[in-house]
Short mmCIF file of C-alpha atoms in Angstrom, two decimals:
data_model
loop_
_atom_site.label_atom_id
_atom_site.label_comp_id
_atom_site.label_asym_id
_atom_site.label_seq_id
_atom_site.Cartn_x
_atom_site.Cartn_y
_atom_site.Cartn_z
CA MET Z 291 176.59 225.17 102.70
CA VAL Z 292 178.94 227.76 101.26
CA ASN Z 293 176.27 230.42 101.85
CA ILE Z 294 176.15 229.56 105.54
CA ILE Z 295 179.94 229.51 105.90
CA TRP Z 296 180.24 232.83 104.11
CA LEU Z 297 177.59 234.52 106.24
CA PHE Z 298 179.03 232.95 109.40
CA MET Z 299 182.51 234.33 108.73
CA ILE Z 300 181.25 237.85 108.06
CA VAL Z 301 178.73 238.05 110.91
CA THR Z 302 181.01 236.55 113.60
CA GLY Z 303 183.88 238.65 112.26
CA ILE Z 304 181.96 241.88 112.72
CA LEU Z 305 180.50 240.88 116.10
CA VAL Z 306 183.87 239.85 117.49
CA ALA Z 307 185.52 243.02 116.19
CA ALA Z 308 182.80 245.10 117.86
CA TRP Z 309 183.22 243.16 121.10
CA ASN Z 310 186.97 243.77 121.00
CA GLY Z 311 186.28 247.45 120.43
CA LYS Z 312 188.09 247.58 117.09
CA VAL Z 313 185.30 247.53 114.56
CA GLU Z 314 187.34 249.75 112.23
CA THR Z 315 189.63 246.77 111.47
CA VAL Z 316 186.69 245.22 109.60
CA THR Z 317 186.67 248.04 107.07
CA SER Z 318 190.36 247.87 106.35
CA ALA Z 319 190.43 244.06 106.29
CA ALA Z 320 187.49 243.92 103.88
CA LEU Z 321 188.98 246.43 101.44
CA GLU Z 322 192.47 244.99 101.72
CA SER Z 323 191.16 241.48 100.97
CA ALA Z 324 189.13 242.72 98.02
CA ARG Z 325 192.23 244.33 96.61
CA SER Z 326 194.34 241.21 96.98
CA ALA Z 327 191.57 239.12 95.37
CA VAL Z 328 191.65 241.38 92.31
CA ASN Z 329 195.45 241.15 92.24
CA VAL Z 330 195.27 237.37 92.23
CA SER Z 331 192.79 237.39 89.34
CA LEU Z 332 194.82 239.86 87.30
CA GLY Z 333 197.96 237.83 87.95
CA LEU Z 334 196.18 234.88 86.40
CA ILE Z 335 195.78 236.59 83.04
CA ALA Z 336 199.35 235.99 81.87
CA ILE Z 337 199.64 232.43 83.02
CA MET Z 338 196.14 231.45 81.83
CA THR Z 339 196.75 232.92 78.40
CA PHE Z 340 200.02 231.02 78.12
CA TRP Z 341 198.65 227.64 79.21
CA LEU Z 342 195.45 227.90 77.22
CA GLY Z 343 197.62 228.40 74.14
CA ILE Z 344 199.78 225.37 74.93
CA MET Z 345 196.76 223.24 75.76
CA ARG Z 346 195.03 224.08 72.49
CA LEU Z 347 198.18 222.98 70.66
CA ALA Z 348 198.26 219.75 72.63
CA GLU Z 349 194.60 219.17 71.86
CA LYS Z 350 194.94 219.84 68.12
CA ALA Z 351 198.00 217.59 67.96
CA GLY Z 352 195.95 214.76 69.47
CA LEU Z 353 198.16 214.52 72.57
CA ILE Z 354 195.33 215.05 75.05
CA ARG Z 355 193.39 212.18 73.46
CA ILE Z 356 196.39 209.87 73.79
CA LEU Z 357 196.89 210.87 77.43
CA ALA Z 358 193.20 210.31 78.15
CA ARG Z 359 193.39 206.81 76.63
CA VAL Z 360 196.45 205.86 78.71
CA VAL Z 361 194.80 206.68 82.05
CA LYS Z 362 191.33 205.46 81.05
CA PRO Z 363 190.99 202.68 83.70
CA LEU Z 364 191.55 205.17 86.51
CA THR Z 365 189.48 207.99 85.10
CA SER Z 366 186.49 205.88 84.11
CA PHE Z 367 186.32 204.82 87.77
CA LEU Z 368 186.71 208.36 89.15
CA PHE Z 369 184.71 210.21 86.47
CA PRO Z 370 182.08 207.81 85.10
CA SER Z 371 180.01 210.68 83.68
CA VAL Z 372 182.80 212.05 81.46
CA PRO Z 373 183.10 210.50 77.95
CA LYS Z 374 186.24 208.41 77.51
CA ASN Z 375 188.27 210.60 75.15
CA HIS Z 376 186.93 213.97 76.26
CA PRO Z 377 189.53 216.77 76.58
CA ALA Z 378 188.44 217.25 80.21
CA ILE Z 379 190.20 214.00 81.14
CA GLY Z 380 193.48 215.22 79.67
CA ALA Z 381 193.27 218.52 81.53
CA ILE Z 382 192.37 216.80 84.82
CA ILE Z 383 195.38 214.50 84.49
CA MET Z 384 197.67 217.43 83.67
CA ASN Z 385 196.36 219.33 86.71
CA LEU Z 386 196.83 216.42 89.10
CA SER Z 387 200.33 215.70 87.74
CA ALA Z 388 201.31 219.33 88.20
CA ASN Z 389 200.02 219.18 91.78
CA ILE Z 390 201.91 215.97 92.51
CA LEU Z 391 205.14 217.47 91.16
CA GLY Z 392 204.60 220.66 93.13
CA LEU Z 393 204.38 222.86 90.03
CA GLY Z 394 201.95 225.25 91.66
CA ASN Z 395 201.87 227.83 88.91
CA ALA Z 396 201.11 225.26 86.23
CA ALA Z 397 198.52 223.41 88.31
CA THR Z 398 196.10 226.33 88.59
CA PRO Z 399 195.65 227.04 84.85
CA MET Z 400 195.33 223.30 84.14
CA GLY Z 401 192.63 223.11 86.78
CA LEU Z 402 190.77 226.06 85.25
CA ILE Z 403 190.99 224.43 81.81
CA ALA Z 404 189.68 221.17 83.26
CA MET Z 405 186.79 223.10 84.80
CA GLN Z 406 185.90 224.72 81.48
CA GLU Z 407 185.88 221.34 79.75
CA LEU Z 408 183.71 219.87 82.51
CA GLN Z 409 181.37 222.85 82.21
CA LYS Z 410 180.81 222.01 78.52
CA LEU Z 411 179.34 218.71 79.68
CA ASN Z 412 177.27 220.43 82.37
CA THR Z 413 174.50 221.74 80.15
CA ARG Z 414 171.38 221.07 82.18
CA HIS Z 415 172.18 223.26 85.22
CA PRO Z 416 175.19 225.41 84.31
CA ASP Z 417 175.13 227.28 87.64
CA THR Z 418 175.29 224.06 89.66
CA ALA Z 419 178.39 221.90 90.10
CA SER Z 420 178.19 218.55 88.30
CA ASP Z 421 179.17 215.25 89.93
CA ALA Z 422 182.43 215.17 87.98
CA MET Z 423 183.26 218.73 89.09
CA CYS Z 424 182.77 217.83 92.74
CA THR Z 425 185.02 214.78 92.37
CA PHE Z 426 187.65 216.82 90.59
CA LEU Z 427 187.68 219.49 93.30
CA ALA Z 428 187.84 216.96 96.12
CA LEU Z 429 190.82 215.29 94.42
CA ASN Z 430 192.44 218.62 93.64
CA THR Z 431 192.31 220.08 97.15
CA SER Z 432 193.65 216.92 98.75
CA CYS Z 433 196.03 215.86 96.01
CA ILE Z 434 198.99 213.63 96.79
CA THR Z 435 202.12 215.79 96.94
CA LEU Z 436 205.49 214.39 96.00
CA ILE Z 437 207.46 217.61 96.26
CA PRO Z 438 206.24 220.26 98.70
CA ALA Z 439 208.64 222.70 97.04
CA THR Z 440 207.71 225.85 99.00
CA VAL Z 441 208.12 224.24 102.40
CA VAL Z 442 211.43 222.66 101.44
CA GLY Z 443 212.57 226.15 100.41
CA ILE Z 444 211.55 227.67 103.75
CA ARG Z 445 213.29 224.87 105.63
CA MET Z 446 216.47 225.40 103.63
CA GLN Z 447 216.42 229.10 104.39
CA ALA Z 448 215.91 228.39 108.09
CA GLY Z 449 219.08 226.30 108.09
CA SER Z 450 217.54 222.84 108.46
CA ALA Z 451 220.01 219.95 108.60
CA ASN Z 452 217.72 217.95 106.34
CA PRO Z 453 215.18 220.14 104.53
CA THR Z 454 213.61 217.26 102.59
CA GLU Z 455 212.99 214.92 105.53
CA ILE Z 456 209.33 215.92 105.54
CA VAL Z 457 208.72 214.55 102.03
CA GLY Z 458 207.79 211.12 103.37
CA THR Z 459 205.43 212.40 106.05
CA THR Z 460 203.79 214.76 103.54
CA LEU Z 461 203.30 211.92 101.09
CA PHE Z 462 201.63 209.83 103.78
CA ALA Z 463 199.37 212.65 104.95
CA THR Z 464 198.31 213.63 101.44
CA GLY Z 465 197.77 209.98 100.53
CA CYS Z 466 195.31 209.64 103.41
CA GLY Z 467 193.67 212.91 102.39
CA THR Z 468 193.20 211.75 98.79
CA ILE Z 469 191.66 208.42 99.81
CA VAL Z 470 189.22 210.17 102.15
CA ALA Z 471 188.43 212.75 99.44
CA VAL Z 472 187.33 210.02 97.03
CA ILE Z 473 185.29 208.22 99.68
CA ALA Z 474 183.74 211.43 101.06
CA ASP Z 475 182.82 212.57 97.54
CA ARG Z 476 180.92 209.33 96.85
CA PHE Z 477 179.35 209.32 100.31
CA PHE Z 478 178.08 212.91 100.23
CA ARG Z 479 176.87 212.43 96.67
CA SER Z 480 174.70 209.49 97.67
CA LEU Z 481 173.31 211.52 100.57
CA TYR Z 482 172.65 214.42 98.21
CA TYR Z 483 170.65 212.32 95.78
CA ARG Z 484 168.75 210.60 98.54
CA TYR Z 485 167.61 213.71 100.42
CA ARG Z 486 167.50 216.62 98.02
CA ARG Z 487 165.74 215.22 95.02
CA MET C 9 219.02 210.82 96.07
CA GLY C 10 215.40 210.10 95.22
CA PHE C 11 214.48 213.67 95.95
CA GLN C 12 217.19 214.97 93.63
CA ALA C 13 215.73 212.98 90.77
CA ILE C 14 212.24 214.20 91.52
CA SER C 15 213.28 217.82 91.79
CA THR C 16 215.11 217.52 88.46
CA ILE C 17 211.90 216.20 86.91
CA SER C 18 209.90 219.12 88.24
CA LYS C 19 212.48 221.60 87.00
CA TRP C 20 212.38 220.12 83.49
CA ALA C 21 208.68 219.37 83.26
CA ILE C 22 207.52 222.71 81.86
CA PRO C 23 210.44 223.34 79.45
CA MET C 24 209.92 219.82 78.09
CA LEU C 25 206.19 220.35 77.57
CA LEU C 26 206.95 223.63 75.89
CA LEU C 27 209.40 221.91 73.58
CA VAL C 28 207.57 218.66 72.86
CA ILE C 29 203.99 219.88 72.37
CA PRO C 30 204.63 222.47 69.63
CA PHE C 31 207.12 220.10 67.97
CA ILE C 32 204.67 217.19 67.74
CA ALA C 33 201.88 219.56 66.69
CA GLN C 34 204.01 220.87 63.82
CA ALA C 35 204.90 217.31 62.80
CA ARG C 36 201.19 216.52 62.61
CA GLY C 37 200.47 219.44 60.37
CA VAL C 38 198.99 221.82 62.94
CA LYS C 39 199.58 225.53 62.34
CA VAL C 40 201.41 226.04 65.61
CA PHE C 41 201.47 229.81 66.01
CA GLU C 42 197.86 230.35 64.91
CA THR C 43 196.60 227.53 67.09
CA PHE C 44 198.44 228.85 70.15
CA VAL C 45 196.93 232.30 69.71
CA GLU C 46 193.48 230.85 69.13
CA GLY C 47 193.65 228.98 72.45
CA ALA C 48 195.29 231.83 74.34
CA GLU C 49 192.49 234.21 73.38
CA LYS C 50 190.31 233.02 76.24
CA GLY C 51 192.94 233.66 78.94
CA PHE C 52 191.89 237.19 79.73
CA GLU C 53 188.20 236.40 79.91
CA THR C 54 188.76 233.41 82.20
CA ALA C 55 190.92 235.35 84.63
CA ILE C 56 188.57 238.36 84.78
CA LYS C 57 185.56 236.14 85.37
CA THR C 58 187.04 234.94 88.67
CA ILE C 59 187.18 238.45 90.21
CA PRO C 60 183.72 238.68 91.86
CA TYR C 61 183.95 235.15 93.25
CA LEU C 62 187.40 235.66 94.72
CA VAL C 63 186.53 239.08 96.17
CA ALA C 64 183.46 237.61 97.90
CA MET C 65 185.39 234.75 99.45
CA MET C 66 188.55 236.61 100.38
CA VAL C 67 186.66 239.50 101.99
CA ALA C 68 184.81 237.08 104.29
CA ILE C 69 188.04 235.31 105.22
CA GLY C 70 189.85 238.63 105.71
CA VAL C 71 187.18 239.98 108.08
CA PHE C 72 187.04 236.69 109.98
CA ARG C 73 190.80 236.73 110.54
CA ALA C 74 191.42 240.40 111.26
CA SER C 75 188.57 240.71 113.77
CA GLY C 76 190.01 238.07 116.06
CA ALA C 77 187.13 235.65 115.38
CA MET C 78 189.67 233.14 114.07
CA ASP C 79 191.52 233.21 117.42
CA LEU C 80 188.26 232.72 119.31
CA PHE C 81 187.44 229.77 117.07
CA ILE C 82 190.82 228.21 117.89
CA GLU C 83 190.11 228.59 121.63
CA PHE C 84 186.78 226.90 121.02
CA VAL C 85 188.13 223.77 119.32
CA LYS C 86 191.27 223.50 121.46
CA PRO C 87 189.80 221.27 124.21
CA ALA C 88 188.85 218.68 121.58
CA THR C 89 192.21 218.72 119.80
CA ASP C 90 194.14 218.61 123.12
CA LEU C 91 192.31 215.40 123.83
CA ILE C 92 193.83 213.65 120.80
CA GLY C 93 197.31 215.06 121.37
CA VAL C 94 197.51 217.83 118.79
CA PRO C 95 200.26 220.25 119.86
CA PRO C 96 198.50 223.59 120.55
CA GLU C 97 201.19 225.49 118.63
CA VAL C 98 200.11 224.06 115.26
CA LEU C 99 196.37 224.48 115.77
CA PRO C 100 196.21 227.96 114.20
CA LEU C 101 198.03 226.56 111.15
CA GLY C 102 195.61 223.66 110.79
CA LEU C 103 192.64 226.03 110.84
CA MET C 104 194.22 228.59 108.56
CA ARG C 105 195.34 226.12 105.90
CA PRO C 106 191.97 225.63 104.14
CA LEU C 107 191.16 229.35 104.34
CA SER C 108 194.18 231.28 103.19
CA GLY C 109 197.34 230.14 101.44
CA GLY C 110 199.28 233.29 102.29
CA GLY C 111 198.11 233.25 105.90
CA ALA C 112 199.08 229.60 106.34
CA LEU C 113 202.49 230.14 104.78
CA GLY C 114 203.09 233.05 107.17
CA ILE C 115 202.22 230.90 110.19
CA THR C 116 204.44 228.06 108.93
CA ALA C 117 207.39 230.37 108.38
CA GLU C 118 206.88 231.82 111.85
CA LEU C 119 206.65 228.41 113.55
CA ILE C 120 209.80 227.23 111.75
CA LYS C 121 211.63 230.39 112.79
CA THR C 122 210.47 230.21 116.41
CA TYR C 123 210.97 226.51 117.07
CA GLY C 124 213.61 225.68 114.45
CA PRO C 125 213.09 223.61 111.27
CA ASP C 126 214.33 220.41 112.88
CA SER C 127 212.20 220.61 116.03
CA PHE C 128 209.08 218.46 116.29
CA ILE C 129 206.85 221.52 115.87
CA GLY C 130 208.93 222.64 112.88
CA ARG C 131 208.64 219.28 111.16
CA LEU C 132 204.94 218.96 111.89
CA ALA C 133 204.28 222.49 110.60
CA SER C 134 206.25 221.69 107.43
CA THR C 135 204.25 218.51 106.87
CA LEU C 136 200.95 220.33 107.44
CA GLN C 137 201.87 223.11 105.06
CA GLY C 138 202.78 220.64 102.32
CA SER C 139 199.78 218.44 102.92
CA THR C 140 196.59 220.15 101.91
CA ASP C 141 195.64 222.87 99.51
CA THR C 142 193.76 226.06 100.27
CA THR C 143 190.36 224.42 99.82
CA PHE C 144 188.21 227.56 99.87
CA PHE C 145 190.46 229.39 97.46
CA VAL C 146 190.57 226.54 94.93
CA LEU C 147 186.82 226.00 95.24
CA THR C 148 186.00 229.65 94.65
CA LEU C 149 188.53 230.12 91.87
CA TYR C 150 187.67 226.98 89.88
CA PHE C 151 183.91 227.23 90.19
CA GLY C 152 184.02 230.99 89.67
CA SER C 153 185.91 230.69 86.40
CA VAL C 154 182.95 228.86 84.82
CA GLY C 155 180.17 230.68 86.68
CA VAL C 156 179.09 227.81 88.93
CA ARG C 157 177.39 229.22 92.05
CA LYS C 158 175.91 226.14 93.67
CA TYR C 159 178.73 224.02 95.06
CA ARG C 160 176.49 221.19 96.36
CA TYR C 161 178.44 218.92 98.71
CA SER C 162 181.94 219.72 97.46
CA VAL C 163 182.73 221.99 100.44
CA MET C 164 182.05 219.10 102.80
CA ALA C 165 184.11 216.63 100.77
CA GLY C 166 187.00 219.12 100.66
CA LEU C 167 186.85 219.79 104.39
CA ALA C 168 186.66 216.07 105.18
CA ALA C 169 189.87 215.62 103.19
CA ASP C 170 191.47 218.60 104.98
CA ILE C 171 190.65 217.24 108.43
CA THR C 172 192.01 213.83 107.43
CA GLY C 173 195.20 215.40 106.09
CA PHE C 174 195.61 217.31 109.37
CA LEU C 175 195.08 214.28 111.62
CA ALA C 176 197.24 212.07 109.39
CA SER C 177 200.05 214.66 109.57
CA VAL C 178 199.94 214.72 113.37
CA TYR C 179 199.86 210.92 113.51
CA ILE C 180 202.71 210.29 111.08
CA CYS C 181 204.92 213.00 112.60
CA TYR C 182 204.58 211.43 116.06
CA LYS C 183 205.48 208.05 114.50
CA VAL C 184 208.45 209.28 112.46
CA PHE C 185 209.82 212.23 114.45
CA GLY C 186 208.20 211.80 117.87
#
């Protein structure tokens, strides 16, 4: 799927640029994007290092295990393949909470930590996403948002009379997205096991 | 009122974690400094590992956008979205949102500037921007950091959620602000 999307974007991009008679934009766009991708990755070094340190402390102190036990009913439904007190559960919960609170720069490292923990359980085919990883990503990309902090900021700057009035509508829209993410994840998984194995 | 409380929570969340976690760890006999460093060691490696994955994805998205293929794609889906009452002004935003966080933010800022934050378009754009995450970015970054190359059905699940978030935004904005 991702192979097809990737190829589609590049091929149509080049064809359309040629048709518009500005094929040289492809070169600059490609190199510019590559550069910004590297910048994003390098920017992650500081924040990943920081959060990995904090998370190891939380793990050694037993806090992750406590957190995992508290949310067990929910997580054993969403992630049946992950052992009850596994550190992955703690990291997943931290990531989703950070997303809900709109703490963008804490959510990403938590998500990467959760992924690493899930990868430890994914021993049979390490280059293929596990069921739990797919569920986690579906939840993550559609996560309920309580505080869309960036948008509220833009609205304030633009002189809105009520910058936060979109909180309710955002909550509704993300709530619908999350429900569909969970359903779609289960649905596509059942299709996957029926037709590809 | 409610929002004030929530925004206070999000302001305090990280300082509190930073205070409480090392404190409890120390109380439980963990060597706090050494343990922090031991965990932090993997930060560099994790970040560097994401480079090839992100470059691959962002180059494809960059070429797709800059060439004008994105605009053509919008023209292509417009008849269908017109049918269900999606304002044409927000269509580029809806399509950009899963692809590029920066691109989507730029479009949102522009729509808010052009139409005003308290116009219907402004409110709908704000809701859309807050509603979904940059699916392709998150997918590439998270899977890339652990070396997963086969994403199975997770692209489809993510896009299904994105489409739902988009339609739900349009629906609720008509109900609340329409």
